[in-house]
Short mmCIF file of C-alpha atoms and ligand atoms in Angstrom, two decimals:
data_model
loop_
_atom_site.label_atom_id
_atom_site.label_comp_id
_atom_site.label_asym_id
_atom_site.label_seq_id
_atom_site.Cartn_x
_atom_site.Cartn_y
_atom_site.Cartn_z
CA MET J 1 6.30 21.56 -48.02
CA PHE J 2 9.31 20.64 -48.50
CA HIS J 3 11.32 17.59 -46.19
CA GLY J 4 15.00 17.49 -45.30
CA ARG J 5 17.22 20.94 -45.27
CA ASP J 6 16.30 23.23 -48.42
CA ARG J 7 19.23 25.14 -49.12
CA LEU J 8 17.53 27.33 -51.74
CA GLN J 9 14.95 28.63 -49.37
CA PRO J 10 16.23 31.91 -49.19
CA LEU J 11 16.44 32.56 -52.89
CA ARG J 12 12.70 30.83 -53.09
CA ASN J 13 12.26 33.95 -50.16
CA LEU J 14 13.56 36.20 -53.24
CA GLY J 15 11.13 34.67 -55.29
CA ALA J 16 14.31 34.19 -57.55
CA TRP J 17 14.67 30.65 -59.34
CA VAL J 18 11.26 29.35 -58.35
CA ASN J 19 9.45 26.39 -60.87
CA VAL J 20 12.82 25.32 -62.60
CA ILE J 21 12.67 22.20 -63.28
CA THR J 22 16.97 20.98 -63.81
CA ILE J 23 17.59 18.05 -65.69
CA THR J 24 21.77 16.40 -65.39
CA GLY J 25 23.46 13.60 -66.89
CA LEU J 26 20.11 11.40 -66.27
CA SER J 27 21.03 8.21 -68.06
CA LYS J 28 18.69 4.51 -67.47
CA ARG J 29 19.37 1.25 -69.22
CA PHE J 30 16.59 -2.13 -69.40
CA GLY J 31 19.19 -4.56 -69.63
CA SER J 32 21.34 -3.56 -72.67
CA ASN J 33 19.00 -0.79 -73.89
CA LYS J 34 20.45 3.08 -73.12
CA ALA J 35 16.66 4.43 -72.83
CA VAL J 36 18.00 7.66 -71.73
CA ASP J 37 21.38 8.78 -72.06
CA ASN J 38 23.02 11.45 -69.95
CA VAL J 39 20.11 13.92 -70.68
CA SER J 40 20.86 17.12 -69.49
CA PHE J 41 18.35 19.96 -69.37
CA SER J 42 16.29 22.25 -68.24
CA ALA J 43 12.51 24.30 -67.95
CA THR J 44 12.10 27.85 -66.55
CA PRO J 45 9.41 29.44 -65.19
CA GLY J 46 6.92 31.96 -67.54
CA ARG J 47 7.70 29.38 -70.79
CA VAL J 48 5.98 26.88 -72.41
CA THR J 49 9.45 23.77 -72.71
CA GLY J 50 8.70 21.19 -75.61
CA PHE J 51 10.00 17.92 -75.12
CA LEU J 52 10.18 16.52 -78.93
CA GLY J 53 11.53 13.30 -79.99
CA PRO J 54 10.17 9.62 -82.49
CA ASN J 55 8.94 6.87 -80.40
CA GLY J 56 10.96 4.97 -78.42
CA ALA J 57 13.31 7.98 -77.91
CA GLY J 58 13.28 8.34 -74.20
CA LYS J 59 10.87 10.72 -73.38
CA SER J 60 8.37 9.28 -71.66
CA THR J 61 11.33 7.24 -69.40
CA THR J 62 12.77 10.68 -68.51
CA LEU J 63 9.54 12.31 -67.83
CA ARG J 64 8.85 9.47 -65.51
CA MET J 65 12.20 9.78 -63.71
CA LEU J 66 11.35 13.63 -62.92
CA LEU J 67 8.94 12.01 -60.95
CA GLY J 68 10.63 9.71 -59.08
CA LEU J 69 8.52 6.84 -60.57
CA ASP J 70 11.77 5.02 -62.59
CA ARG J 71 15.33 4.89 -60.80
CA PRO J 72 17.65 6.50 -62.69
CA ASN J 73 21.28 4.44 -63.33
CA SER J 74 22.91 7.96 -62.87
CA GLY J 75 22.30 11.94 -62.52
CA THR J 76 20.19 14.05 -61.02
CA ALA J 77 16.34 15.35 -61.80
CA HIS J 78 15.54 18.79 -59.74
CA ILE J 79 12.36 20.69 -59.56
CA ASP J 80 13.90 23.86 -57.84
CA GLY J 81 16.72 22.16 -56.43
CA VAL J 82 15.32 19.09 -54.89
CA PRO J 83 14.33 16.01 -56.63
CA TYR J 84 10.67 15.56 -57.01
CA SER J 85 10.43 12.44 -54.69
CA ARG J 86 11.19 15.02 -51.55
CA ILE J 87 8.61 17.65 -52.04
CA GLU J 88 6.09 16.61 -49.35
CA GLN J 89 2.65 17.11 -50.66
CA PRO J 90 3.60 17.48 -54.67
CA LEU J 91 0.42 17.65 -55.95
CA ARG J 92 0.15 21.47 -54.49
CA SER J 93 3.66 22.52 -56.49
CA VAL J 94 3.83 20.16 -59.74
CA GLY J 95 0.94 18.72 -61.27
CA ALA J 96 1.87 15.70 -63.36
CA LEU J 97 0.45 13.56 -66.77
CA LEU J 98 2.31 10.67 -67.35
CA ASP J 99 2.08 8.19 -70.20
CA GLY J 100 1.00 4.43 -68.86
CA ALA J 101 -0.04 5.60 -65.48
CA GLY J 102 -3.45 5.90 -65.19
CA PRO J 103 -6.53 5.38 -63.02
CA VAL J 104 -8.57 1.80 -62.50
CA PRO J 105 -10.97 1.23 -65.71
CA GLU J 106 -13.61 0.08 -62.67
CA ARG J 107 -13.34 3.00 -60.70
CA ARG J 108 -15.38 5.98 -61.44
CA GLY J 109 -13.91 9.58 -62.55
CA ALA J 110 -14.34 11.75 -60.14
CA ASP J 111 -13.51 9.07 -57.20
CA HIS J 112 -10.38 8.89 -59.26
CA LEU J 113 -9.63 12.57 -58.18
CA ARG J 114 -10.93 12.24 -55.21
CA TRP J 115 -8.31 10.03 -53.38
CA ILE J 116 -5.24 11.75 -55.02
CA ALA J 117 -6.73 15.27 -53.82
CA GLN J 118 -7.37 13.59 -50.44
CA SER J 119 -3.63 12.22 -50.46
CA ASN J 120 -2.22 15.59 -51.03
CA GLY J 121 -5.36 17.50 -48.81
CA VAL J 122 -6.24 18.92 -51.51
CA PRO J 123 -10.04 20.73 -51.02
CA ARG J 124 -12.69 18.37 -51.81
CA ASN J 125 -14.15 20.72 -53.72
CA ARG J 126 -11.25 21.01 -56.13
CA VAL J 127 -12.51 18.12 -57.37
CA SER J 128 -15.65 19.45 -59.00
CA GLU J 129 -14.02 22.88 -60.14
CA VAL J 130 -11.23 20.62 -62.18
CA LEU J 131 -14.00 18.58 -63.73
CA GLU J 132 -15.53 21.26 -64.93
CA GLN J 133 -12.31 22.85 -66.22
CA VAL J 134 -11.84 19.97 -68.07
CA GLY J 135 -15.24 19.68 -69.38
CA LEU J 136 -16.12 16.36 -67.58
CA SER J 137 -18.66 16.77 -65.23
CA HIS J 138 -21.52 15.11 -67.14
CA ALA J 139 -19.14 11.77 -66.53
CA ALA J 140 -18.28 12.80 -62.91
CA LYS J 141 -20.18 9.53 -61.77
CA THR J 142 -18.92 7.10 -64.63
CA ARG J 143 -16.70 4.36 -65.01
CA VAL J 144 -13.26 5.43 -66.70
CA ARG J 145 -13.89 2.32 -68.35
CA LYS J 146 -16.59 3.49 -70.44
CA TYR J 147 -14.59 6.65 -71.16
CA SER J 148 -13.29 8.04 -74.89
CA LEU J 149 -9.69 7.67 -75.36
CA GLY J 150 -9.97 11.77 -75.05
CA MET J 151 -12.09 11.70 -72.10
CA LYS J 152 -9.42 9.58 -70.03
CA GLN J 153 -6.90 12.46 -71.32
CA ARG J 154 -9.16 15.12 -69.93
CA LEU J 155 -9.28 12.92 -66.46
CA GLY J 156 -5.37 13.02 -66.28
CA LEU J 157 -5.14 16.42 -66.86
CA ALA J 158 -8.03 17.05 -64.23
CA ALA J 159 -5.48 14.76 -62.07
CA ALA J 160 -2.68 17.13 -62.62
CA LEU J 161 -4.50 20.93 -62.09
CA LEU J 162 -6.34 19.78 -58.98
CA GLY J 163 -3.06 21.22 -56.52
CA GLU J 164 -3.34 24.31 -58.63
CA PRO J 165 0.22 23.63 -59.16
CA ARG J 166 3.27 26.17 -59.89
CA THR J 167 4.59 23.62 -62.83
CA LEU J 168 3.26 21.20 -64.75
CA VAL J 169 4.86 18.12 -66.08
CA LEU J 170 2.43 16.72 -69.07
CA ASP J 171 3.52 13.80 -71.73
CA GLU J 172 1.72 13.88 -74.90
CA PRO J 173 -1.26 16.20 -73.24
CA ALA J 174 -2.75 16.25 -76.50
CA ASN J 175 -2.78 12.72 -77.30
CA GLY J 176 -6.69 11.64 -78.13
CA LEU J 177 -7.77 15.10 -77.56
CA ASP J 178 -10.11 16.82 -80.84
CA PRO J 179 -9.02 19.72 -82.56
CA GLU J 180 -11.17 21.58 -80.02
CA GLY J 181 -9.53 20.29 -76.81
CA ILE J 182 -5.75 20.52 -78.40
CA ARG J 183 -7.02 24.22 -78.72
CA THR J 184 -8.16 24.62 -75.01
CA VAL J 185 -5.05 22.44 -73.50
CA ARG J 186 -3.28 25.50 -76.25
CA THR J 187 -5.12 28.26 -75.13
CA PHE J 188 -4.51 27.11 -71.59
CA LEU J 189 -0.76 26.16 -70.93
CA ARG J 190 0.12 29.18 -73.16
CA SER J 191 -1.90 31.36 -70.41
CA TYR J 192 -0.59 29.40 -67.19
CA ALA J 193 3.05 29.54 -68.83
CA ALA J 194 2.53 33.55 -69.51
CA LYS J 195 1.37 33.49 -65.07
CA GLY J 196 4.94 32.85 -64.50
CA ASN J 197 4.27 29.34 -64.15
CA THR J 198 6.56 26.29 -65.69
CA VAL J 199 5.23 24.27 -68.09
CA LEU J 200 7.26 20.81 -69.72
CA LEU J 201 5.30 19.11 -71.96
CA SER J 202 6.64 15.99 -74.47
CA SER J 203 4.63 15.51 -78.27
CA HIS J 204 5.06 13.65 -81.34
CA LEU J 205 2.60 16.69 -83.01
CA MET J 206 5.19 18.99 -84.36
CA GLY J 207 2.51 21.73 -85.63
CA GLU J 208 0.84 22.00 -82.92
CA THR J 209 3.93 21.78 -80.74
CA ALA J 210 5.37 24.82 -82.10
CA GLU J 211 2.63 27.16 -81.83
CA THR J 212 2.74 26.49 -77.71
CA VAL J 213 6.37 26.31 -76.98
CA ASP J 214 8.99 28.64 -75.99
CA ASP J 215 11.33 26.18 -75.77
CA VAL J 216 12.28 23.03 -77.53
CA VAL J 217 14.45 20.06 -76.03
CA ILE J 218 14.84 17.44 -78.67
CA ILE J 219 15.67 13.52 -78.04
CA ASN J 220 16.73 10.91 -80.59
CA ARG J 221 17.63 7.26 -79.28
CA GLY J 222 18.11 8.60 -75.73
CA SER J 223 20.35 11.75 -76.60
CA ILE J 224 19.50 15.69 -76.61
CA ILE J 225 20.77 16.68 -79.87
CA ALA J 226 19.30 19.59 -79.91
CA GLN J 227 17.59 22.10 -77.10
CA GLY J 228 16.88 26.13 -77.21
CA PRO J 229 14.38 29.28 -77.62
CA LEU J 230 12.34 27.64 -80.80
CA ALA J 231 13.30 30.15 -83.39
CA ASP J 232 16.99 29.15 -82.85
CA VAL J 233 15.84 25.60 -83.30
CA THR J 234 14.32 26.22 -86.40
CA ALA J 235 16.62 28.57 -87.86
CA GLY J 236 17.56 27.51 -91.41
CA HIS J 237 14.67 25.52 -92.07
CA SER J 238 10.78 25.79 -93.62
CA SER J 239 8.60 24.45 -89.59
CA LEU J 240 9.90 22.68 -86.39
CA GLU J 241 8.89 19.76 -88.42
CA GLU J 242 11.24 20.21 -90.83
CA ALA J 243 14.23 21.09 -88.61
CA PHE J 244 12.86 18.04 -86.36
CA PHE J 245 13.22 15.21 -89.20
CA ALA J 246 16.55 17.29 -90.38
CA LEU J 247 17.68 16.46 -86.70
CA THR J 248 16.47 12.80 -85.85
CA GLY J 249 17.62 11.82 -89.93
CA GLY J 250 13.99 10.79 -90.06
CA THR J 251 13.53 10.79 -93.72
CA GLN J 252 10.40 11.21 -95.95
CA SER J 253 11.68 7.79 -97.59
CA GLU J 254 11.72 5.83 -94.06
CA ARG J 255 8.57 3.76 -94.97
CA TRP J 256 7.48 0.76 -92.72
CA MET T 1 -0.12 10.92 -43.55
CA ILE T 2 -3.83 11.08 -42.17
CA GLY T 3 -4.62 12.13 -45.69
CA VAL T 4 -2.08 9.33 -47.81
CA VAL T 5 -4.78 6.69 -45.06
CA ARG T 6 -7.99 8.39 -46.29
CA SER T 7 -7.30 8.17 -50.00
CA GLU T 8 -6.05 4.27 -49.52
CA LEU T 9 -9.71 4.09 -47.82
CA THR T 10 -10.87 5.75 -50.47
CA LYS T 11 -9.23 3.52 -53.42
CA ILE T 12 -10.29 0.84 -51.57
CA THR T 13 -14.04 1.50 -51.10
CA SER T 14 -14.69 3.24 -54.26
CA LEU T 15 -13.00 -0.34 -56.25
CA PRO T 16 -16.15 -2.54 -57.19
CA SER T 17 -15.00 -5.59 -56.88
CA VAL T 18 -13.70 -5.53 -52.76
CA LEU T 19 -17.09 -4.42 -52.80
CA ILE T 20 -17.94 -7.48 -54.14
CA ALA T 21 -15.56 -10.09 -52.76
CA THR T 22 -16.74 -8.88 -49.48
CA ALA T 23 -20.60 -9.25 -50.34
CA VAL T 24 -19.75 -12.57 -51.34
CA LEU T 25 -17.93 -13.30 -47.98
CA LEU T 26 -20.31 -12.12 -45.52
CA LEU T 27 -22.97 -14.13 -47.77
CA LEU T 28 -20.56 -16.75 -47.08
CA ALA T 29 -20.49 -16.03 -43.58
CA VAL T 30 -24.62 -16.14 -43.08
CA VAL T 31 -24.62 -19.41 -45.20
CA VAL T 32 -21.75 -21.04 -42.79
CA LEU T 33 -23.70 -20.06 -39.99
CA LEU T 34 -26.94 -21.04 -40.80
CA GLN T 35 -26.37 -24.31 -40.85
CA PRO T 36 -25.08 -25.75 -37.37
CA LEU T 37 -27.94 -23.83 -35.67
CA GLY T 38 -30.83 -26.41 -35.47
CA MET T 39 -28.27 -29.24 -34.40
CA LEU T 40 -26.99 -26.57 -31.51
CA SER T 41 -30.50 -26.31 -30.25
CA ASP T 42 -30.84 -30.16 -30.57
CA SER T 43 -27.94 -30.85 -28.63
CA LEU T 44 -28.32 -27.89 -25.69
CA ALA T 45 -32.26 -29.02 -25.01
CA GLY T 46 -31.01 -32.81 -24.46
CA MET T 47 -28.54 -31.25 -22.14
CA ARG T 48 -27.76 -33.21 -19.49
CA PRO T 49 -27.28 -31.97 -15.33
CA ASP T 50 -23.70 -32.02 -15.41
CA GLY T 51 -23.74 -29.76 -18.06
CA THR T 52 -22.35 -31.49 -21.28
CA ILE T 53 -24.28 -32.20 -24.50
CA GLU T 54 -23.36 -33.73 -27.09
CA PHE T 55 -22.84 -31.82 -30.29
CA PHE T 56 -20.36 -34.34 -32.94
CA THR T 57 -22.08 -37.08 -32.51
CA GLY T 58 -20.06 -39.78 -29.77
CA HIS T 59 -18.49 -36.47 -28.58
CA ARG T 60 -19.60 -35.30 -24.83
CA GLN T 61 -18.60 -31.91 -23.78
CA GLN T 62 -19.50 -28.67 -21.85
CA ALA T 63 -21.97 -26.97 -23.72
CA GLU T 64 -20.03 -23.24 -23.02
CA SER T 65 -16.60 -25.03 -24.15
CA LEU T 66 -18.46 -26.08 -27.38
CA VAL T 67 -20.39 -22.32 -27.76
CA LEU T 68 -17.45 -20.34 -27.34
CA GLY T 69 -15.60 -22.39 -29.65
CA LEU T 70 -18.25 -22.67 -32.31
CA LEU T 71 -18.66 -18.93 -32.04
CA VAL T 72 -15.07 -19.08 -33.30
CA ALA T 73 -14.78 -21.52 -35.55
CA SER T 74 -18.01 -19.52 -38.18
CA SER T 75 -15.96 -16.74 -38.32
CA LEU T 76 -12.53 -18.48 -39.23
CA GLN T 77 -14.57 -20.53 -42.24
CA PRO T 78 -15.39 -17.37 -44.50
CA GLY T 79 -12.26 -15.53 -42.91
CA LEU T 80 -10.25 -18.20 -44.94
CA PHE T 81 -10.89 -15.82 -48.04
CA LEU T 82 -9.68 -12.70 -46.22
CA PRO T 83 -6.60 -12.73 -47.77
CA ILE T 84 -8.25 -12.52 -51.03
CA ILE T 85 -9.90 -9.29 -50.63
CA GLY T 86 -6.19 -8.46 -49.41
CA ALA T 87 -4.90 -9.41 -52.70
CA ILE T 88 -7.46 -7.28 -54.56
CA ILE T 89 -6.58 -4.27 -52.64
CA ALA T 90 -3.18 -4.45 -53.68
CA GLY T 91 -3.72 -5.82 -57.41
CA GLN T 92 -5.56 -2.03 -58.29
CA GLU T 93 -2.11 -0.59 -58.09
CA PHE T 94 -0.87 -2.80 -60.96
CA ARG T 95 -3.89 -2.16 -63.62
CA SER T 96 -3.48 0.46 -66.16
CA GLY T 97 -0.10 1.53 -64.82
CA HIS T 98 -2.06 3.16 -61.55
CA LEU T 99 0.77 2.21 -58.85
CA GLY T 100 2.65 5.33 -61.40
CA VAL T 101 -0.12 7.71 -60.25
CA SER T 102 0.49 6.85 -56.59
CA VAL T 103 3.89 7.54 -56.73
CA SER T 104 3.68 10.57 -58.64
CA VAL T 105 1.22 11.65 -55.98
CA VAL T 106 2.45 10.45 -52.83
CA PRO T 107 6.59 9.88 -54.01
CA ARG T 108 8.03 9.37 -50.49
CA ARG T 109 7.25 5.39 -51.23
CA GLY T 110 8.05 4.29 -47.35
CA LYS T 111 4.75 6.49 -46.28
CA LEU T 112 2.65 5.31 -49.43
CA VAL T 113 2.82 1.89 -48.34
CA VAL T 114 2.06 2.42 -44.28
CA GLY T 115 -0.84 4.30 -45.89
CA LYS T 116 -1.84 1.35 -47.66
CA VAL T 117 -0.74 -1.16 -44.75
CA ILE T 118 -2.95 1.15 -42.39
CA ALA T 119 -5.85 2.05 -44.37
CA THR T 120 -5.84 -2.06 -45.77
CA ALA T 121 -5.66 -3.31 -42.00
CA LEU T 122 -8.28 -0.71 -40.37
CA TYR T 123 -10.58 -2.43 -43.95
CA ALA T 124 -9.87 -5.53 -42.73
CA LEU T 125 -10.66 -4.80 -39.14
CA ALA T 126 -14.33 -3.25 -40.11
CA VAL T 127 -14.65 -6.61 -42.06
CA GLY T 128 -13.36 -8.73 -39.15
CA VAL T 129 -16.13 -6.96 -36.94
CA VAL T 130 -18.85 -7.50 -38.65
CA LEU T 131 -18.42 -11.58 -39.38
CA ALA T 132 -17.90 -11.36 -35.88
CA ALA T 133 -20.99 -9.55 -35.36
CA LEU T 134 -22.63 -12.11 -37.55
CA SER T 135 -21.05 -14.55 -35.38
CA THR T 136 -22.66 -13.50 -32.44
CA LEU T 137 -26.00 -12.88 -34.47
CA PHE T 138 -26.60 -16.55 -35.17
CA MET T 139 -24.93 -18.04 -32.34
CA TYR T 140 -27.76 -16.39 -30.17
CA LEU T 141 -30.66 -17.47 -32.32
CA GLY T 142 -29.24 -20.95 -30.88
CA VAL T 143 -28.49 -20.22 -27.41
CA ARG T 144 -31.25 -17.48 -27.02
CA ASP T 145 -33.38 -20.29 -24.61
CA TRP T 146 -30.13 -21.83 -22.81
CA ASN T 147 -27.73 -18.93 -21.78
CA PRO T 148 -27.50 -15.91 -23.98
CA GLY T 149 -25.46 -13.52 -21.57
CA ILE T 150 -22.44 -16.24 -22.57
CA LEU T 151 -21.73 -14.76 -25.61
CA TRP T 152 -20.52 -11.48 -23.75
CA SER T 153 -18.71 -13.55 -21.48
CA ALA T 154 -14.67 -11.75 -21.40
CA GLU T 155 -14.15 -15.33 -23.13
CA ALA T 156 -15.94 -15.02 -26.15
CA LEU T 157 -14.79 -11.29 -26.90
CA ALA T 158 -11.53 -12.11 -26.01
CA GLY T 159 -12.56 -15.18 -28.75
CA GLN T 160 -13.54 -12.40 -30.90
CA GLY T 161 -10.91 -10.55 -30.16
CA ARG T 162 -8.12 -13.44 -31.33
CA PHE T 163 -10.09 -13.61 -34.68
CA LEU T 164 -10.09 -9.78 -34.93
CA LEU T 165 -5.90 -10.55 -35.01
CA TYR T 166 -6.15 -13.36 -37.85
CA ALA T 167 -8.33 -11.27 -39.90
CA VAL T 168 -6.43 -8.25 -39.98
CA THR T 169 -2.95 -10.13 -40.50
CA ALA T 170 -4.27 -12.35 -43.20
CA THR T 171 -5.79 -9.61 -44.87
CA LEU T 172 -2.08 -8.50 -45.14
CA ILE T 173 -0.44 -11.27 -46.08
CA GLY T 174 -2.71 -11.79 -49.51
CA PHE T 175 -2.12 -7.83 -49.45
CA ALA T 176 1.80 -7.80 -49.09
CA VAL T 177 2.33 -11.30 -51.42
CA THR T 178 0.42 -9.11 -53.90
CA LEU T 179 2.19 -5.97 -53.90
CA VAL T 180 5.72 -8.42 -54.37
CA ALA T 181 3.95 -9.84 -57.10
CA ARG T 182 2.30 -7.31 -58.84
CA ARG T 183 -0.46 -9.65 -59.95
CA THR T 184 -3.98 -9.83 -58.40
CA LEU T 185 -4.66 -13.16 -60.33
CA VAL T 186 -0.27 -14.29 -58.78
CA GLY T 187 -1.25 -13.58 -55.09
CA ILE T 188 -5.08 -14.91 -55.04
CA ILE T 189 -3.17 -18.27 -56.49
CA ALA T 190 -0.16 -17.55 -54.17
CA VAL T 191 -2.19 -18.01 -51.08
CA THR T 192 -5.06 -20.62 -52.09
CA ALA T 193 -1.97 -23.01 -53.01
CA PHE T 194 -0.42 -22.40 -49.63
CA ILE T 195 -3.85 -22.56 -47.71
CA ALA T 196 -4.65 -25.92 -50.09
CA LEU T 197 -1.40 -27.28 -49.24
CA THR T 198 -1.09 -26.55 -45.52
CA MET T 199 -5.37 -28.41 -45.55
CA ALA T 200 -3.36 -31.38 -47.00
CA GLN T 201 -1.23 -32.17 -43.81
CA VAL T 202 1.80 -32.04 -45.79
CA PHE T 203 3.34 -30.90 -42.63
CA ALA T 204 1.03 -32.30 -40.40
CA ALA T 205 3.57 -35.08 -39.42
CA VAL T 206 5.79 -32.53 -38.13
CA PRO T 207 4.19 -30.85 -35.40
CA ALA T 208 6.65 -28.00 -34.66
CA ILE T 209 6.92 -27.07 -38.57
CA ASP T 210 3.37 -26.99 -39.00
CA ALA T 211 2.51 -24.68 -36.59
CA LEU T 212 4.93 -22.18 -38.14
CA LEU T 213 2.32 -22.03 -41.19
CA PRO T 214 -0.01 -19.43 -41.04
CA LEU T 215 -3.29 -21.03 -41.60
CA SER T 216 -2.13 -23.48 -39.26
CA ALA T 217 -1.41 -20.10 -37.06
CA ALA T 218 -5.22 -19.61 -37.67
CA ARG T 219 -5.92 -22.76 -36.55
CA ASN T 220 -3.76 -22.58 -33.48
CA LEU T 221 -5.70 -19.43 -32.49
CA LEU T 222 -9.01 -19.76 -33.08
CA LEU T 223 -9.87 -23.51 -32.64
CA GLU T 224 -10.92 -25.31 -29.67
CA PRO T 225 -8.48 -27.47 -28.62
CA THR T 226 -11.11 -30.22 -27.38
CA THR T 227 -12.40 -30.80 -30.37
CA ASN T 228 -9.71 -30.08 -33.02
CA VAL T 229 -6.27 -31.53 -33.47
CA LEU T 230 -4.06 -28.42 -33.29
CA SER T 231 -0.20 -28.14 -33.27
CA ALA T 232 0.72 -25.42 -30.99
CA SER T 233 -0.67 -22.96 -28.59
CA PRO T 234 -2.74 -19.75 -29.22
CA LEU T 235 -0.35 -17.23 -28.57
CA HIS T 236 1.82 -19.14 -30.57
CA GLY T 237 -0.26 -19.04 -33.33
CA ALA T 238 -0.67 -15.36 -32.70
CA ALA T 239 2.94 -14.54 -32.51
CA VAL T 240 3.43 -16.72 -35.93
CA LEU T 241 0.62 -14.63 -37.68
CA THR T 242 1.99 -11.60 -36.90
CA GLY T 243 5.02 -12.41 -37.82
CA TRP T 244 4.33 -13.95 -41.26
CA ALA T 245 2.29 -10.55 -41.73
CA ALA T 246 5.45 -8.09 -40.63
CA VAL T 247 7.29 -10.19 -43.08
CA ALA T 248 5.54 -10.04 -45.85
CA VAL T 249 4.30 -6.46 -45.47
CA THR T 250 8.42 -5.46 -45.22
CA GLY T 251 9.34 -7.54 -47.77
CA ALA T 252 6.60 -5.16 -50.38
CA ALA T 253 7.84 -2.38 -48.90
CA VAL T 254 11.55 -3.06 -50.17
CA ALA T 255 9.93 -4.06 -53.45
CA VAL T 256 8.26 -1.42 -53.99
CA ARG T 257 11.15 1.31 -53.03
CA LEU T 258 13.64 -0.25 -54.89
CA ARG T 259 11.71 -0.92 -58.01
CA ASP T 260 10.28 1.10 -60.78
CA ALA T 261 6.63 1.71 -60.54
CA ARG T 262 4.42 -0.49 -63.30
N1 ATP Q 1 9.96 -0.81 -68.58
C1 ATP Q 1 10.10 -1.62 -69.88
N2 ATP Q 1 11.66 -2.10 -69.92
C2 ATP Q 1 12.05 -2.10 -70.68
N3 ATP Q 1 12.61 -1.41 -72.13
C3 ATP Q 1 11.75 0.01 -71.56
C4 ATP Q 1 10.49 0.13 -70.84
N4 ATP Q 1 10.20 1.10 -71.11
C5 ATP Q 1 10.64 2.09 -71.96
N5 ATP Q 1 11.50 1.13 -72.94
C6 ATP Q 1 12.11 1.16 -73.51
O1 ATP Q 1 13.26 2.82 -73.48
C7 ATP Q 1 13.16 3.58 -74.23
C8 ATP Q 1 12.68 4.94 -74.18
O2 ATP Q 1 10.91 4.86 -74.28
P1 ATP Q 1 10.23 5.75 -73.95
O3 ATP Q 1 8.72 5.03 -73.57
O4 ATP Q 1 10.77 6.92 -73.04
O5 ATP Q 1 10.49 6.49 -75.00
P2 ATP Q 1 9.08 7.89 -75.96
O6 ATP Q 1 10.12 8.76 -76.43
O7 ATP Q 1 8.34 8.19 -74.46
O8 ATP Q 1 8.50 7.37 -76.98
P3 ATP Q 1 6.55 7.22 -77.60
O9 ATP Q 1 7.03 8.73 -77.92
O10 ATP Q 1 6.18 6.25 -78.52
O11 ATP Q 1 6.07 7.31 -75.97
C9 ATP Q 1 12.06 2.62 -75.83
O12 ATP Q 1 13.66 1.80 -76.55
C10 ATP Q 1 11.53 1.71 -75.27
O13 ATP Q 1 11.88 0.44 -75.61
MG1 MG Q 2 6.12 8.22 -74.48
#
């Protein structure tokens, strides 16, 4: 499955240290803007890791570098010790939902999933299975242009689940979902992680995130300002939201 | 790799704009092919004992060479639009951040580009075969009372083979230019401007330079030297077209590898 020399194979055979996401010293500049500045953290199996930060903090850019879409200026992002881009059929080990990377509007939902499945040798019947799983069976033959925001999000989640991966990387998975959809995703992610899988998700919704995650990583203006188990990060604050505002310096008086 | 090619073929055939453009191109082919039919039958009816006919007014030529020439030339006219289909195929990656999805499921970008190139070439080949079949069918209607076997002669098949080479390389050039430009429209405009420039005979004064342009190379590859002013041999044309396609595709591969997938 992995390309090139796989130094971790002995460990993997022992069943240890599997599905670990390790980000080390990752940096990315857009011109003079340091979008991501020396970011390091990890996400471990059996836990849901929440990646939080205000708009423009660098969450999406970090996840895009993790998945090999954007080239970092420095640093590394590994999954089980190898860069994502070295995994031969990545869908079978890592499922991803990315902000700003979606289907062509004119294509039918099922066709979008079909080409993704083909590219990674995923059996064709998985397409209808994941459509069923995210509640989109009725819209399989509908062009994505006619999807609502939440339906597009569900299609993206379906694509992430196609290869039955052990690791999920989701950029704002709750975006556009109705309360029922959010609850379904939360329940799914919790039980998914409980089976020993790894979940890394970014979010804006503090209340929702607090109920979903085990660990949090908070990023502000490109730099990590706090990370650890949820209880440790929120210690001394009434809620994750309060902790978040205290850490990011956002205040109630800050108006547009 | 086969999976990647299959997935790229699915991307091509599940995109309405590709199918619409292909249908328009085939319709255009029919229109182009219908036109000379009557004239061809008339001139064949007036054939002299030496086997010559007058198809182009004032120009007598062997019926064989005229029919063989027409067979291929009539495919080239609709075939001029093949680079636009290539541009549409490549351009879909730059809509809604689609390239991000493509790279996230096939992160080895060299492999992704090779898969795309093979799939696009296969699609172009299929469209080329349909165009060649249409030309054969309509020419058959024109020559069936005279010598329908000429359409299956080695020379005719070689001509169709040259056309298929053109179909694949021309489509790949439109495809690769668009991968570099990252916009379907920019790709289409670039290709069209280049065709217009060649048509306007800007470089015609210097045949050596003219022969290096893709469209001139296509004419050299496909058209009859007795009825057309050409700047080089068919072999030269084939080499130039293949060279352009290779350079463009290599440039596209480098661009896709180096840039962020947006
Ligand atoms: N393609 C780009 N070109 C230039 N700057 C960019 C580009 N993409 C992102 N940026 C900049 O990088 C920074 C981080 O953006 P990013 O999208 O990673 O933030 P985010 O944390 O995901 O925000 P949000 O919560 O709004 O999704 C921002 O300052 C943004 O302006
Ligand atoms: Mg974002």
